[in-house]
mmCIF file of C-alpha atoms in Angstrom:
data_model
loop_
_atom_site.group_PDB
_atom_site.id
_atom_site.type_symbol
_atom_site.label_atom_id
_atom_site.label_comp_id
_atom_site.label_asym_id
_atom_site.label_seq_id
_atom_site.Cartn_x
_atom_site.Cartn_y
_atom_site.Cartn_z
ATOM 1 C CA MET H 1 -11.714 11.441 9.065
ATOM 2 C CA HIS H 2 -10.351 7.907 8.884
ATOM 3 C CA SER H 3 -7.842 7.108 6.160
ATOM 4 C CA ALA H 4 -8.486 4.307 3.693
ATOM 5 C CA PRO H 5 -7.370 0.890 4.997
ATOM 6 C CA LEU H 6 -4.143 -0.657 3.820
ATOM 7 C CA ARG H 7 -4.406 -3.395 1.210
ATOM 8 C CA LEU H 8 -2.738 -6.783 1.651
ATOM 9 C CA GLU H 9 -2.204 -9.236 -1.209
ATOM 10 C CA VAL H 10 -0.560 -12.659 -1.015
ATOM 11 C CA ARG H 11 0.676 -14.546 -4.089
ATOM 12 C CA GLN H 12 2.578 -17.807 -4.658
ATOM 13 C CA ASP H 13 4.842 -19.060 -7.419
ATOM 14 C CA ARG H 14 3.022 -22.423 -7.226
ATOM 15 C CA THR H 15 -0.096 -23.492 -5.327
ATOM 16 C CA PHE H 16 0.769 -27.220 -5.243
ATOM 17 C CA ILE H 17 3.447 -28.796 -3.046
ATOM 18 C CA THR H 18 4.755 -32.338 -3.360
ATOM 19 C CA ARG H 19 3.994 -35.084 -0.872
ATOM 20 C CA GLU H 20 7.126 -37.125 -1.646
ATOM 21 C CA THR H 21 9.852 -34.470 -1.326
ATOM 22 C CA VAL H 22 10.481 -31.222 0.554
ATOM 23 C CA ALA H 23 9.013 -28.422 -1.544
ATOM 24 C CA LYS H 24 10.563 -24.985 -1.947
ATOM 25 C CA ARG H 25 8.102 -22.194 -2.740
ATOM 26 C CA ILE H 26 8.164 -18.399 -3.042
ATOM 27 C CA LEU H 27 5.560 -16.239 -1.329
ATOM 28 C CA GLU H 28 5.050 -12.653 -2.491
ATOM 29 C CA ILE H 29 3.383 -10.239 -0.063
ATOM 30 C CA VAL H 30 2.253 -6.849 -1.385
ATOM 31 C CA VAL H 31 1.297 -4.040 1.012
ATOM 32 C CA THR H 32 -0.359 -0.972 -0.516
ATOM 33 C CA ALA H 33 -1.193 2.314 1.189
ATOM 34 C CA PRO H 34 -3.906 3.714 -1.114
ATOM 35 C CA GLU H 35 -4.356 7.343 -2.007
ATOM 36 C CA PRO H 36 -7.257 8.736 0.095
ATOM 37 C CA GLU H 37 -10.370 9.885 -1.738
ATOM 38 C CA THR H 38 -10.240 13.174 0.148
ATOM 39 C CA THR H 39 -7.239 14.991 1.581
ATOM 40 C CA PRO H 40 -7.081 14.158 5.306
ATOM 41 C CA GLU H 41 -5.513 16.389 7.923
ATOM 42 C CA ARG H 42 -1.869 15.362 7.975
ATOM 43 C CA LEU H 43 -0.142 14.111 11.075
ATOM 44 C CA PRO H 44 2.059 16.596 12.968
ATOM 45 C CA LEU H 45 5.803 16.225 12.434
ATOM 46 C CA ASN H 46 8.502 16.108 15.097
ATOM 47 C CA LEU H 47 11.842 16.421 13.288
ATOM 48 C CA ALA H 48 15.521 16.829 14.055
ATOM 49 C CA LEU H 49 17.735 18.248 11.303
ATOM 50 C CA VAL H 50 21.242 16.899 11.909
ATOM 51 C CA LEU H 51 23.655 18.629 9.531
ATOM 52 C CA ASP H 52 27.311 17.872 8.830
ATOM 53 C CA ARG H 53 29.377 21.061 8.886
ATOM 54 C CA SER H 54 32.807 19.392 8.820
ATOM 55 C CA GLY H 55 35.603 20.778 6.662
ATOM 56 C CA SER H 56 34.736 18.448 3.771
ATOM 57 C CA MET H 57 31.381 20.259 3.392
ATOM 58 C CA ALA H 58 33.216 23.284 1.958
ATOM 59 C CA GLY H 59 32.378 24.388 -1.572
ATOM 60 C CA ASP H 60 28.814 23.992 -2.800
ATOM 61 C CA LYS H 61 27.738 21.173 -0.445
ATOM 62 C CA LEU H 62 26.878 23.216 2.634
ATOM 63 C CA PRO H 63 24.996 25.957 0.695
ATOM 64 C CA PHE H 64 22.725 23.313 -0.868
ATOM 65 C CA VAL H 65 22.149 21.757 2.568
ATOM 66 C CA GLN H 66 21.252 25.169 3.951
ATOM 67 C CA GLN H 67 18.849 25.775 1.065
ATOM 68 C CA ALA H 68 17.167 22.394 1.568
ATOM 69 C CA ALA H 69 16.859 22.788 5.339
ATOM 70 C CA CYS H 70 15.362 26.272 5.023
ATOM 71 C CA HIS H 71 12.860 25.038 2.427
ATOM 72 C CA LEU H 72 11.843 22.243 4.789
ATOM 73 C CA LEU H 73 11.268 24.763 7.576
ATOM 74 C CA ASP H 74 9.036 26.813 5.274
ATOM 75 C CA GLN H 75 6.697 23.823 4.868
ATOM 76 C CA LEU H 76 6.171 23.233 8.588
ATOM 77 C CA ARG H 77 3.258 24.543 10.649
ATOM 78 C CA GLU H 78 2.872 25.611 14.253
ATOM 79 C CA ARG H 79 1.638 22.142 15.231
ATOM 80 C CA ASP H 80 4.988 20.712 14.028
ATOM 81 C CA GLN H 81 8.159 20.589 16.102
ATOM 82 C CA VAL H 82 11.770 20.826 14.943
ATOM 83 C CA SER H 83 15.292 20.977 16.311
ATOM 84 C CA VAL H 84 18.543 21.792 14.498
ATOM 85 C CA VAL H 85 21.843 20.077 15.297
ATOM 86 C CA SER H 86 25.208 20.511 13.606
ATOM 87 C CA PHE H 87 28.313 18.403 13.979
ATOM 88 C CA ASP H 88 31.984 18.471 13.069
ATOM 89 C CA SER H 89 34.527 17.412 15.700
ATOM 90 C CA ILE H 90 31.849 18.309 18.239
ATOM 91 C CA ALA H 91 28.053 18.242 18.133
ATOM 92 C CA GLU H 92 25.950 21.284 18.951
ATOM 93 C CA VAL H 93 22.222 21.725 19.442
ATOM 94 C CA LEU H 94 21.843 24.976 17.531
ATOM 95 C CA ALA H 95 18.085 25.149 18.116
ATOM 96 C CA PRO H 96 16.318 22.935 20.685
ATOM 97 C CA ASN H 97 13.118 21.095 19.863
ATOM 98 C CA GLY H 98 10.088 23.356 19.807
ATOM 99 C CA PRO H 99 6.931 24.336 17.895
ATOM 100 C CA VAL H 100 7.440 26.073 14.548
ATOM 101 C CA SER H 101 5.967 29.542 14.949
ATOM 102 C CA ALA H 102 6.741 32.211 12.344
ATOM 103 C CA SER H 103 9.392 33.803 14.548
ATOM 104 C CA VAL H 104 10.958 30.455 15.459
ATOM 105 C CA ARG H 105 11.090 29.469 11.793
ATOM 106 C CA GLU H 106 12.991 32.622 10.832
ATOM 107 C CA GLN H 107 15.354 32.257 13.779
ATOM 108 C CA ARG H 108 16.184 28.675 12.832
ATOM 109 C CA LYS H 109 16.745 29.674 9.194
ATOM 110 C CA ARG H 110 19.181 32.389 10.289
ATOM 111 C CA THR H 111 20.991 29.820 12.429
ATOM 112 C CA ILE H 112 21.278 27.373 9.527
ATOM 113 C CA ARG H 113 22.469 30.054 7.076
ATOM 114 C CA ALA H 114 25.202 31.083 9.514
ATOM 115 C CA LEU H 115 26.864 27.638 9.448
ATOM 116 C CA THR H 116 30.400 27.439 8.047
ATOM 117 C CA PRO H 117 32.486 24.295 7.441
ATOM 118 C CA ARG H 118 35.094 23.299 10.004
ATOM 119 C CA GLY H 119 36.686 20.363 11.830
ATOM 120 C CA GLY H 120 36.290 16.588 11.617
ATOM 121 C CA THR H 121 33.252 14.298 11.590
ATOM 122 C CA ASP H 122 31.786 13.014 14.874
ATOM 123 C CA LEU H 123 28.690 11.608 13.174
ATOM 124 C CA PHE H 124 27.480 9.556 16.119
ATOM 125 C CA SER H 125 27.431 12.471 18.552
ATOM 126 C CA GLY H 126 25.583 14.646 16.047
ATOM 127 C CA TRP H 127 22.974 11.983 15.364
ATOM 128 C CA LEU H 128 22.602 11.183 19.077
ATOM 129 C CA HIS H 129 22.006 14.845 19.963
ATOM 130 C CA GLY H 130 19.282 15.050 17.312
ATOM 131 C CA ALA H 131 17.787 11.738 18.440
ATOM 132 C CA ASN H 132 17.615 12.935 22.028
ATOM 133 C CA GLU H 133 15.926 16.170 20.993
ATOM 134 C CA THR H 134 13.239 14.269 19.086
ATOM 135 C CA ALA H 135 12.820 11.445 21.601
ATOM 136 C CA SER H 136 12.462 13.809 24.564
ATOM 137 C CA HIS H 137 9.523 15.535 22.827
ATOM 138 C CA THR H 138 7.925 12.520 21.139
ATOM 139 C CA MET H 139 4.492 13.074 19.592
ATOM 140 C CA PRO H 140 2.451 9.907 20.271
ATOM 141 C CA GLN H 141 0.017 10.886 17.494
ATOM 142 C CA GLY H 142 2.628 12.307 15.124
ATOM 143 C CA VAL H 143 5.595 11.301 12.983
ATOM 144 C CA ASN H 144 8.914 11.467 14.827
ATOM 145 C CA ARG H 145 12.057 11.368 12.703
ATOM 146 C CA VAL H 146 15.729 12.337 12.631
ATOM 147 C CA LEU H 147 17.135 13.509 9.275
ATOM 148 C CA LEU H 148 20.911 13.018 9.159
ATOM 149 C CA LEU H 149 23.000 14.461 6.312
ATOM 150 C CA THR H 150 26.731 13.901 5.921
ATOM 151 C CA ASP H 151 29.412 13.740 3.236
ATOM 152 C CA GLY H 152 32.259 12.055 5.119
ATOM 153 C CA GLN H 153 33.509 9.133 7.127
ATOM 154 C CA ALA H 154 32.798 9.081 10.851
ATOM 155 C CA ASN H 155 36.429 9.768 11.772
ATOM 156 C CA GLU H 156 35.866 10.929 15.355
ATOM 157 C CA GLY H 157 33.829 9.432 18.187
ATOM 158 C CA GLU H 158 31.933 6.134 17.905
ATOM 159 C CA SER H 159 32.013 4.754 14.354
ATOM 160 C CA ARG H 160 31.288 1.016 14.630
ATOM 161 C CA GLN H 161 28.406 0.134 12.325
ATOM 162 C CA GLU H 162 26.877 -2.445 14.656
ATOM 163 C CA VAL H 163 26.805 0.059 17.522
ATOM 164 C CA LEU H 164 25.109 2.805 15.509
ATOM 165 C CA GLN H 165 22.616 0.298 14.067
ATOM 166 C CA ARG H 166 21.746 -0.916 17.556
ATOM 167 C CA HIS H 167 21.163 2.631 18.803
ATOM 168 C CA ALA H 168 19.018 3.419 15.748
ATOM 169 C CA GLN H 169 16.943 0.280 16.346
ATOM 170 C CA GLU H 170 16.483 1.130 20.026
ATOM 171 C CA LEU H 171 15.372 4.627 19.063
ATOM 172 C CA ARG H 172 12.925 3.164 16.540
ATOM 173 C CA GLN H 173 11.424 1.026 19.291
ATOM 174 C CA ARG H 174 10.779 4.270 21.188
ATOM 175 C CA GLY H 175 8.843 5.624 18.213
ATOM 176 C CA VAL H 176 11.561 7.724 16.561
ATOM 177 C CA SER H 177 12.846 6.772 13.091
ATOM 178 C CA THR H 178 16.014 7.837 11.250
ATOM 179 C CA SER H 179 16.580 8.750 7.595
ATOM 180 C CA THR H 180 20.107 9.273 6.277
ATOM 181 C CA PHE H 181 21.465 11.297 3.349
ATOM 182 C CA GLY H 182 24.981 10.592 2.049
ATOM 183 C CA VAL H 183 26.604 13.191 -0.227
ATOM 184 C CA GLY H 184 29.436 12.514 -2.684
ATOM 185 C CA GLN H 185 31.986 9.683 -2.682
ATOM 186 C CA ASP H 186 33.593 9.817 0.755
ATOM 187 C CA PHE H 187 30.825 8.781 3.175
ATOM 188 C CA ASN H 188 30.328 5.207 4.423
ATOM 189 C CA GLN H 189 27.253 3.951 2.580
ATOM 190 C CA TYR H 190 27.086 0.754 4.629
ATOM 191 C CA LEU H 191 26.954 2.730 7.861
ATOM 192 C CA LEU H 192 24.262 5.153 6.660
ATOM 193 C CA GLU H 193 22.210 2.396 5.039
ATOM 194 C CA GLY H 194 22.381 0.300 8.210
ATOM 195 C CA MET H 195 21.277 3.208 10.389
ATOM 196 C CA ALA H 196 18.298 3.899 8.124
ATOM 197 C CA GLU H 197 17.333 0.219 7.831
ATOM 198 C CA HIS H 198 17.450 -0.457 11.557
ATOM 199 C CA GLY H 199 16.121 3.012 12.304
ATOM 200 C CA GLY H 200 12.964 2.570 10.245
ATOM 201 C CA GLY H 201 13.636 5.417 7.816
ATOM 202 C CA HIS H 202 15.134 5.779 4.339
ATOM 203 C CA TYR H 203 18.652 5.942 2.930
ATOM 204 C CA TYR H 204 19.494 8.377 0.128
ATOM 205 C CA PHE H 205 22.618 8.582 -2.015
ATOM 206 C CA ILE H 206 23.271 12.116 -3.284
ATOM 207 C CA GLU H 207 25.727 12.031 -6.167
ATOM 208 C CA HIS H 208 25.729 15.796 -6.781
ATOM 209 C CA PRO H 209 25.113 18.496 -4.138
ATOM 210 C CA ASP H 210 22.430 20.139 -6.293
ATOM 211 C CA GLN H 211 20.265 17.026 -5.683
ATOM 212 C CA ILE H 212 20.034 17.752 -1.955
ATOM 213 C CA PRO H 213 16.986 20.082 -2.039
ATOM 214 C CA ALA H 214 14.956 17.679 -4.220
ATOM 215 C CA LEU H 215 15.637 14.685 -1.971
ATOM 216 C CA PHE H 216 14.809 16.696 1.143
ATOM 217 C CA ARG H 217 11.527 17.678 -0.525
ATOM 218 C CA ARG H 218 10.846 14.033 -1.379
ATOM 219 C CA GLU H 219 11.416 12.902 2.204
ATOM 220 C CA LEU H 220 9.286 15.723 3.597
ATOM 221 C CA GLY H 221 6.536 15.042 1.059
ATOM 222 C CA GLU H 222 6.328 11.444 2.198
ATOM 223 C CA LEU H 223 6.323 12.403 5.875
ATOM 224 C CA MET H 224 3.461 14.833 5.216
ATOM 225 C CA THR H 225 1.295 12.092 3.664
ATOM 226 C CA VAL H 226 1.789 9.302 6.219
ATOM 227 C CA ILE H 227 -1.463 7.353 6.612
ATOM 228 C CA ALA H 228 -0.242 4.403 8.706
ATOM 229 C CA ARG H 229 2.090 4.228 11.700
ATOM 230 C CA SER H 230 3.598 1.349 13.692
ATOM 231 C CA THR H 231 2.911 -0.925 10.739
ATOM 232 C CA LEU H 232 3.835 -4.565 11.349
ATOM 233 C CA LEU H 233 3.746 -7.572 9.042
ATOM 234 C CA GLU H 234 3.562 -11.010 10.668
ATOM 235 C CA ILE H 235 3.731 -14.354 8.853
ATOM 236 C CA LYS H 236 2.971 -17.520 10.791
ATOM 237 C CA ALA H 237 4.411 -20.858 9.749
ATOM 238 C CA PRO H 238 2.782 -24.250 10.476
ATOM 239 C CA ALA H 239 4.791 -26.814 12.428
ATOM 240 C CA GLY H 240 7.418 -28.524 10.315
ATOM 241 C CA THR H 241 7.712 -25.691 7.771
ATOM 242 C CA SER H 242 10.322 -22.946 7.590
ATOM 243 C CA LEU H 243 10.369 -19.328 6.381
ATOM 244 C CA SER H 244 13.255 -17.246 5.074
ATOM 245 C CA LEU H 245 12.841 -13.557 4.247
ATOM 246 C CA LEU H 246 14.670 -12.476 1.092
ATOM 247 C CA GLY H 247 16.489 -9.151 0.936
ATOM 248 C CA GLU H 248 18.201 -9.165 4.338
ATOM 249 C CA LEU H 249 15.666 -6.699 5.730
ATOM 250 C CA PRO H 250 15.567 -6.209 9.518
ATOM 251 C CA HIS H 251 13.055 -8.679 10.994
ATOM 252 C CA GLU H 252 12.551 -11.041 13.907
ATOM 253 C CA GLN H 253 12.458 -14.802 13.376
ATOM 254 C CA THR H 254 10.440 -16.844 15.880
ATOM 255 C CA ASN H 255 9.443 -20.480 16.269
ATOM 256 C CA SER H 256 5.999 -19.630 14.894
ATOM 257 C CA GLY H 257 7.156 -17.536 11.919
ATOM 258 C CA LEU H 258 8.560 -14.042 11.520
ATOM 259 C CA THR H 259 7.625 -10.407 12.067
ATOM 260 C CA LEU H 260 8.704 -7.488 9.908
ATOM 261 C CA PRO H 261 8.346 -3.882 11.160
ATOM 262 C CA LEU H 262 7.360 -1.483 8.359
ATOM 263 C CA GLY H 263 7.032 1.726 10.393
ATOM 264 C CA GLU H 264 5.241 4.584 8.633
ATOM 265 C CA LEU H 265 3.610 4.175 5.223
ATOM 266 C CA PHE H 266 2.653 7.156 3.092
ATOM 267 C CA ALA H 267 -0.287 7.514 0.712
ATOM 268 C CA GLY H 268 0.399 5.797 -2.599
ATOM 269 C CA GLU H 269 3.280 3.703 -1.284
ATOM 270 C CA GLN H 270 3.566 0.029 -2.194
ATOM 271 C CA ARG H 271 5.959 -2.468 -0.616
ATOM 272 C CA CYS H 272 6.669 -6.009 -1.849
ATOM 273 C CA PHE H 273 8.231 -8.755 0.259
ATOM 274 C CA TYR H 274 9.436 -12.207 -0.719
ATOM 275 C CA LEU H 275 9.755 -15.303 1.418
ATOM 276 C CA GLU H 276 11.192 -18.692 0.631
ATOM 277 C CA ILE H 277 9.106 -21.475 2.170
ATOM 278 C CA LEU H 278 10.117 -25.092 2.760
ATOM 279 C CA THR H 279 7.260 -27.536 3.340
ATOM 280 C CA PRO H 280 7.715 -31.061 4.735
ATOM 281 C CA THR H 281 6.791 -34.360 3.105
ATOM 282 C CA THR H 282 3.549 -35.988 4.226
ATOM 283 C CA SER H 283 1.266 -38.909 3.564
ATOM 284 C CA ARG H 284 -1.784 -37.484 5.284
ATOM 285 C CA ALA H 285 -1.953 -33.677 5.258
ATOM 286 C CA ILE H 286 -4.091 -32.000 2.613
ATOM 287 C CA GLU H 287 -2.577 -28.509 2.708
ATOM 288 C CA GLN H 288 -0.268 -26.072 4.485
ATOM 289 C CA THR H 289 -1.709 -22.693 5.465
ATOM 290 C CA PHE H 290 0.340 -19.576 6.231
ATOM 291 C CA PRO H 291 -1.629 -16.733 7.887
ATOM 292 C CA VAL H 292 -0.309 -13.283 6.935
ATOM 293 C CA GLU H 293 -1.373 -10.437 9.245
ATOM 294 C CA LEU H 294 -0.852 -6.726 8.643
ATOM 295 C CA SER H 295 -1.473 -4.408 11.603
ATOM 296 C CA TRP H 296 -1.098 -0.629 11.888
ATOM 297 C CA THR H 297 -2.370 2.516 13.586
ATOM 298 C CA ASP H 298 -4.286 4.963 11.393
ATOM 299 C CA THR H 299 -4.029 8.764 11.428
ATOM 300 C CA GLU H 300 -6.587 9.022 14.228
ATOM 301 C CA GLY H 301 -4.764 6.563 16.467
ATOM 302 C CA VAL H 302 -7.143 3.662 15.789
ATOM 303 C CA PRO H 303 -5.508 0.188 15.619
ATOM 304 C CA LYS H 304 -6.306 -1.698 12.409
ATOM 305 C CA GLU H 305 -5.480 -5.099 10.971
ATOM 306 C CA VAL H 306 -6.133 -7.268 7.942
ATOM 307 C CA ILE H 307 -5.384 -10.975 7.474
ATOM 308 C CA GLN H 308 -4.842 -13.036 4.332
ATOM 309 C CA LEU H 309 -4.082 -16.753 4.005
ATOM 310 C CA ALA H 310 -1.522 -18.360 1.737
ATOM 311 C CA ARG H 311 -2.571 -21.932 1.000
ATOM 312 C CA PHE H 312 -0.454 -24.669 -0.558
ATOM 313 C CA THR H 313 -2.182 -27.902 -1.517
ATOM 314 C CA TYR H 314 -0.411 -31.259 -1.381
ATOM 315 C CA ALA H 315 -0.325 -33.242 -4.620
ATOM 316 C CA THR H 316 1.781 -35.826 -6.404
ATOM 317 C CA GLN H 317 4.898 -34.748 -8.266
ATOM 318 C CA GLU H 318 3.117 -35.267 -11.570
ATOM 319 C CA GLU H 319 0.181 -33.097 -10.510
ATOM 320 C CA THR H 320 2.485 -30.454 -9.093
ATOM 321 C CA TRP H 321 4.675 -30.034 -12.174
ATOM 322 C CA ALA H 322 1.720 -30.173 -14.539
ATOM 323 C CA VAL H 323 0.790 -26.624 -13.459
ATOM 324 C CA PRO H 324 3.307 -23.996 -14.646
ATOM 325 C CA ALA H 325 4.990 -21.800 -12.055
ATOM 326 C CA ASP H 326 4.472 -18.042 -11.991
ATOM 327 C CA THR H 327 7.711 -17.085 -13.728
ATOM 328 C CA THR H 328 7.236 -13.318 -13.407
ATOM 329 C CA LEU H 329 6.826 -13.654 -9.634
ATOM 330 C CA ARG H 330 10.031 -15.698 -9.496
ATOM 331 C CA GLN H 331 11.798 -13.023 -11.511
ATOM 332 C CA ARG H 332 10.751 -10.349 -9.015
ATOM 333 C CA ALA H 333 11.981 -12.491 -6.128
ATOM 334 C CA THR H 334 15.222 -13.210 -7.967
ATOM 335 C CA ALA H 335 15.842 -9.471 -8.387
ATOM 336 C CA VAL H 336 15.828 -9.208 -4.582
ATOM 337 C CA ARG H 337 18.173 -12.196 -4.176
ATOM 338 C CA VAL H 338 20.558 -10.739 -6.747
ATOM 339 C CA ALA H 339 20.486 -7.333 -5.047
ATOM 340 C CA VAL H 340 21.795 -8.923 -1.843
ATOM 341 C CA LEU H 341 24.577 -10.750 -3.658
ATOM 342 C CA GLU H 342 25.534 -7.695 -5.698
ATOM 343 C CA ARG H 343 25.744 -5.619 -2.522
ATOM 344 C CA THR H 344 28.057 -8.277 -1.081
ATOM 345 C CA ALA H 345 30.238 -8.125 -4.189
ATOM 346 C CA LEU H 346 30.443 -4.333 -3.994
ATOM 347 C CA ARG H 347 31.483 -4.413 -0.363
ATOM 348 C CA LEU H 348 34.137 -7.064 -1.028
ATOM 349 C CA SER H 349 35.482 -4.961 -3.886
ATOM 350 C CA ASP H 350 35.494 -1.822 -1.730
ATOM 351 C CA GLU H 351 37.500 -3.755 0.880
ATOM 352 C CA GLY H 352 40.044 -4.833 -1.738
ATOM 353 C CA ASN H 353 38.986 -8.496 -1.826
ATOM 354 C CA THR H 354 38.766 -8.666 -5.610
ATOM 355 C CA GLU H 355 38.827 -12.459 -5.880
ATOM 356 C CA ALA H 356 35.852 -12.943 -3.540
ATOM 357 C CA ALA H 357 33.955 -10.113 -5.266
ATOM 358 C CA VAL H 358 34.493 -11.738 -8.673
ATOM 359 C CA GLN H 359 33.352 -15.103 -7.324
ATOM 360 C CA THR H 360 30.174 -13.519 -5.953
ATOM 361 C CA VAL H 361 29.225 -11.975 -9.307
ATOM 362 C CA GLU H 362 30.066 -15.254 -11.075
ATOM 363 C CA LYS H 363 27.729 -17.020 -8.651
ATOM 364 C CA ILE H 364 24.903 -14.680 -9.655
ATOM 365 C CA LEU H 365 25.510 -15.320 -13.347
ATOM 366 C CA SER H 366 25.712 -19.091 -12.985
ATOM 367 C CA LYS H 367 22.744 -19.501 -10.640
ATOM 368 C CA TYR H 368 20.180 -16.925 -11.762
ATOM 369 C CA SER H 369 20.842 -16.174 -15.442
ATOM 370 C CA ASP H 370 17.615 -17.818 -16.615
ATOM 371 C CA LEU H 371 15.534 -15.442 -14.442
ATOM 372 C CA LEU H 372 17.360 -12.196 -15.278
ATOM 373 C CA SER H 373 16.637 -9.821 -18.149
ATOM 374 C CA PRO H 374 19.191 -9.444 -20.963
ATOM 375 C CA GLU H 375 19.814 -5.883 -19.761
ATOM 376 C CA LYS H 376 20.603 -7.047 -16.218
ATOM 377 C CA LEU H 377 22.854 -9.841 -17.480
ATOM 378 C CA ALA H 378 24.794 -7.343 -19.573
ATOM 379 C CA ASP H 379 25.045 -5.016 -16.574
ATOM 380 C CA LEU H 380 26.376 -7.809 -14.350
ATOM 381 C CA ASN H 381 28.953 -8.792 -16.951
ATOM 382 C CA ARG H 382 30.122 -5.167 -17.079
ATOM 383 C CA LEU H 383 30.371 -5.149 -13.295
ATOM 384 C CA LEU H 384 32.369 -8.392 -13.389
ATOM 385 C CA GLN H 385 34.897 -6.928 -15.817
ATOM 386 C CA THR H 386 35.134 -3.688 -13.826
ATOM 387 C CA ILE H 387 35.852 -5.541 -10.596
ATOM 388 C CA ARG H 388 38.375 -7.840 -12.278
ATOM 389 C CA SER H 389 40.257 -4.864 -13.665
ATOM 390 C CA ARG H 390 40.108 -3.131 -10.271
ATOM 391 C CA SER H 391 38.591 -0.072 -11.949
ATOM 392 C CA LEU H 392 35.374 0.204 -9.915
ATOM 393 C CA SER H 393 35.263 3.835 -8.752
ATOM 394 C CA LEU H 394 33.914 4.920 -5.384
ATOM 395 C CA MET H 395 31.125 6.872 -7.056
ATOM 396 C CA GLU H 396 30.026 3.936 -9.232
ATOM 397 C CA SER H 397 30.116 1.623 -6.227
ATOM 398 C CA LYS H 398 27.889 4.001 -4.246
ATOM 399 C CA SER H 399 25.507 4.461 -7.168
ATOM 400 C CA ARG H 400 25.157 0.695 -7.631
ATOM 401 C CA HIS H 401 24.790 0.199 -3.898
ATOM 402 C CA SER H 402 21.925 2.715 -3.831
ATOM 403 C CA ALA H 403 20.183 0.898 -6.690
ATOM 404 C CA GLU H 404 20.519 -2.445 -4.880
ATOM 405 C CA TYR H 405 19.109 -0.863 -1.708
ATOM 406 C CA SER H 406 15.987 0.139 -3.665
ATOM 407 C CA ARG H 407 15.661 -3.334 -5.185
ATOM 408 C CA ARG H 408 15.992 -5.067 -1.840
ATOM 409 C CA TYR H 409 13.173 -2.938 -0.440
ATOM 410 C CA SER H 410 10.941 -3.295 -3.555
ATOM 411 C CA ARG H 411 9.445 0.074 -2.628
ATOM 412 C CA SER H 412 7.429 2.311 -4.929
#
């Protein structure tokens, strides 16, 4: 049974562009994966559970991880595949990739329950072992993903963010995505976020260990309702125009426009993307047209695509400004811009560069105040005072960072 097609909507803050001056416009692209009318057979899952067992996982962290991992195993079927990897100072494949029969499930659960905390944190080796297990048994017609959970800094082995991001992106290009789960206040949120972004999965901040089972269930629930794979959004720009994607999401810029990989989409998911467009002056052209193409593979392996056109019509300045702009659309785009700047401020503060962090928040307040809600303005002023007083805690920084990650991705 074929799943319902994805929906593609294209909206603009203004439809007119000026002939006399370069025009700056905002394009909103909304991708919706509808709920199917009937429940289709779900795609098989090929998962690697990569679990931190370092010494910092002592206390209630590791027991909650064990509970979550065992619950996940209980939801899998024989057509699914799973491997289990643990890491501390060394990485170990505790259970190689294989189908989830009843006996295999119980054996893997016993293995997970036997884990005890020890050693340091060689995150890269643990993730790489799990990635290799999944990639070497890739399901062309399934969902292939590595689930990495950690509570600490990568203090052994490779730890450079750009290196791990590159490996995650290369793995994604082979059809295997990565989701990351960071627990507590000591992990590197920028590293885990970058791996998930470039790896085509999701990043989760877990403030309290008792949240681990619920977030594992959320991730698994989404994986079990995937209705589109290898999803790609492509926006083409006419000669003389330029496109800039807001949100600093991984994408590829080309001479003809840009492409944005979306990976898997689950039933009921909606994603919004915002582009800033610059159009040239002209004395002859009537309009500028931007084709927007969404392509994907459905649950039966059938390639699909849908195309929409964004049209801007040339007019005089008087005609252009006579039609009000879509203020609510601009507010949504501004929320994404602000999320990027706030993330920058948080990172500067975390690095001890208080002056630059303060200047970044002040820039937000001076440039975007008219498009922010009173609640957000008050929140930013609180953040400004907290950074100035050097009282921003690690936990608050991570919590804010997680919120900005969600805003940048405009994902519901």
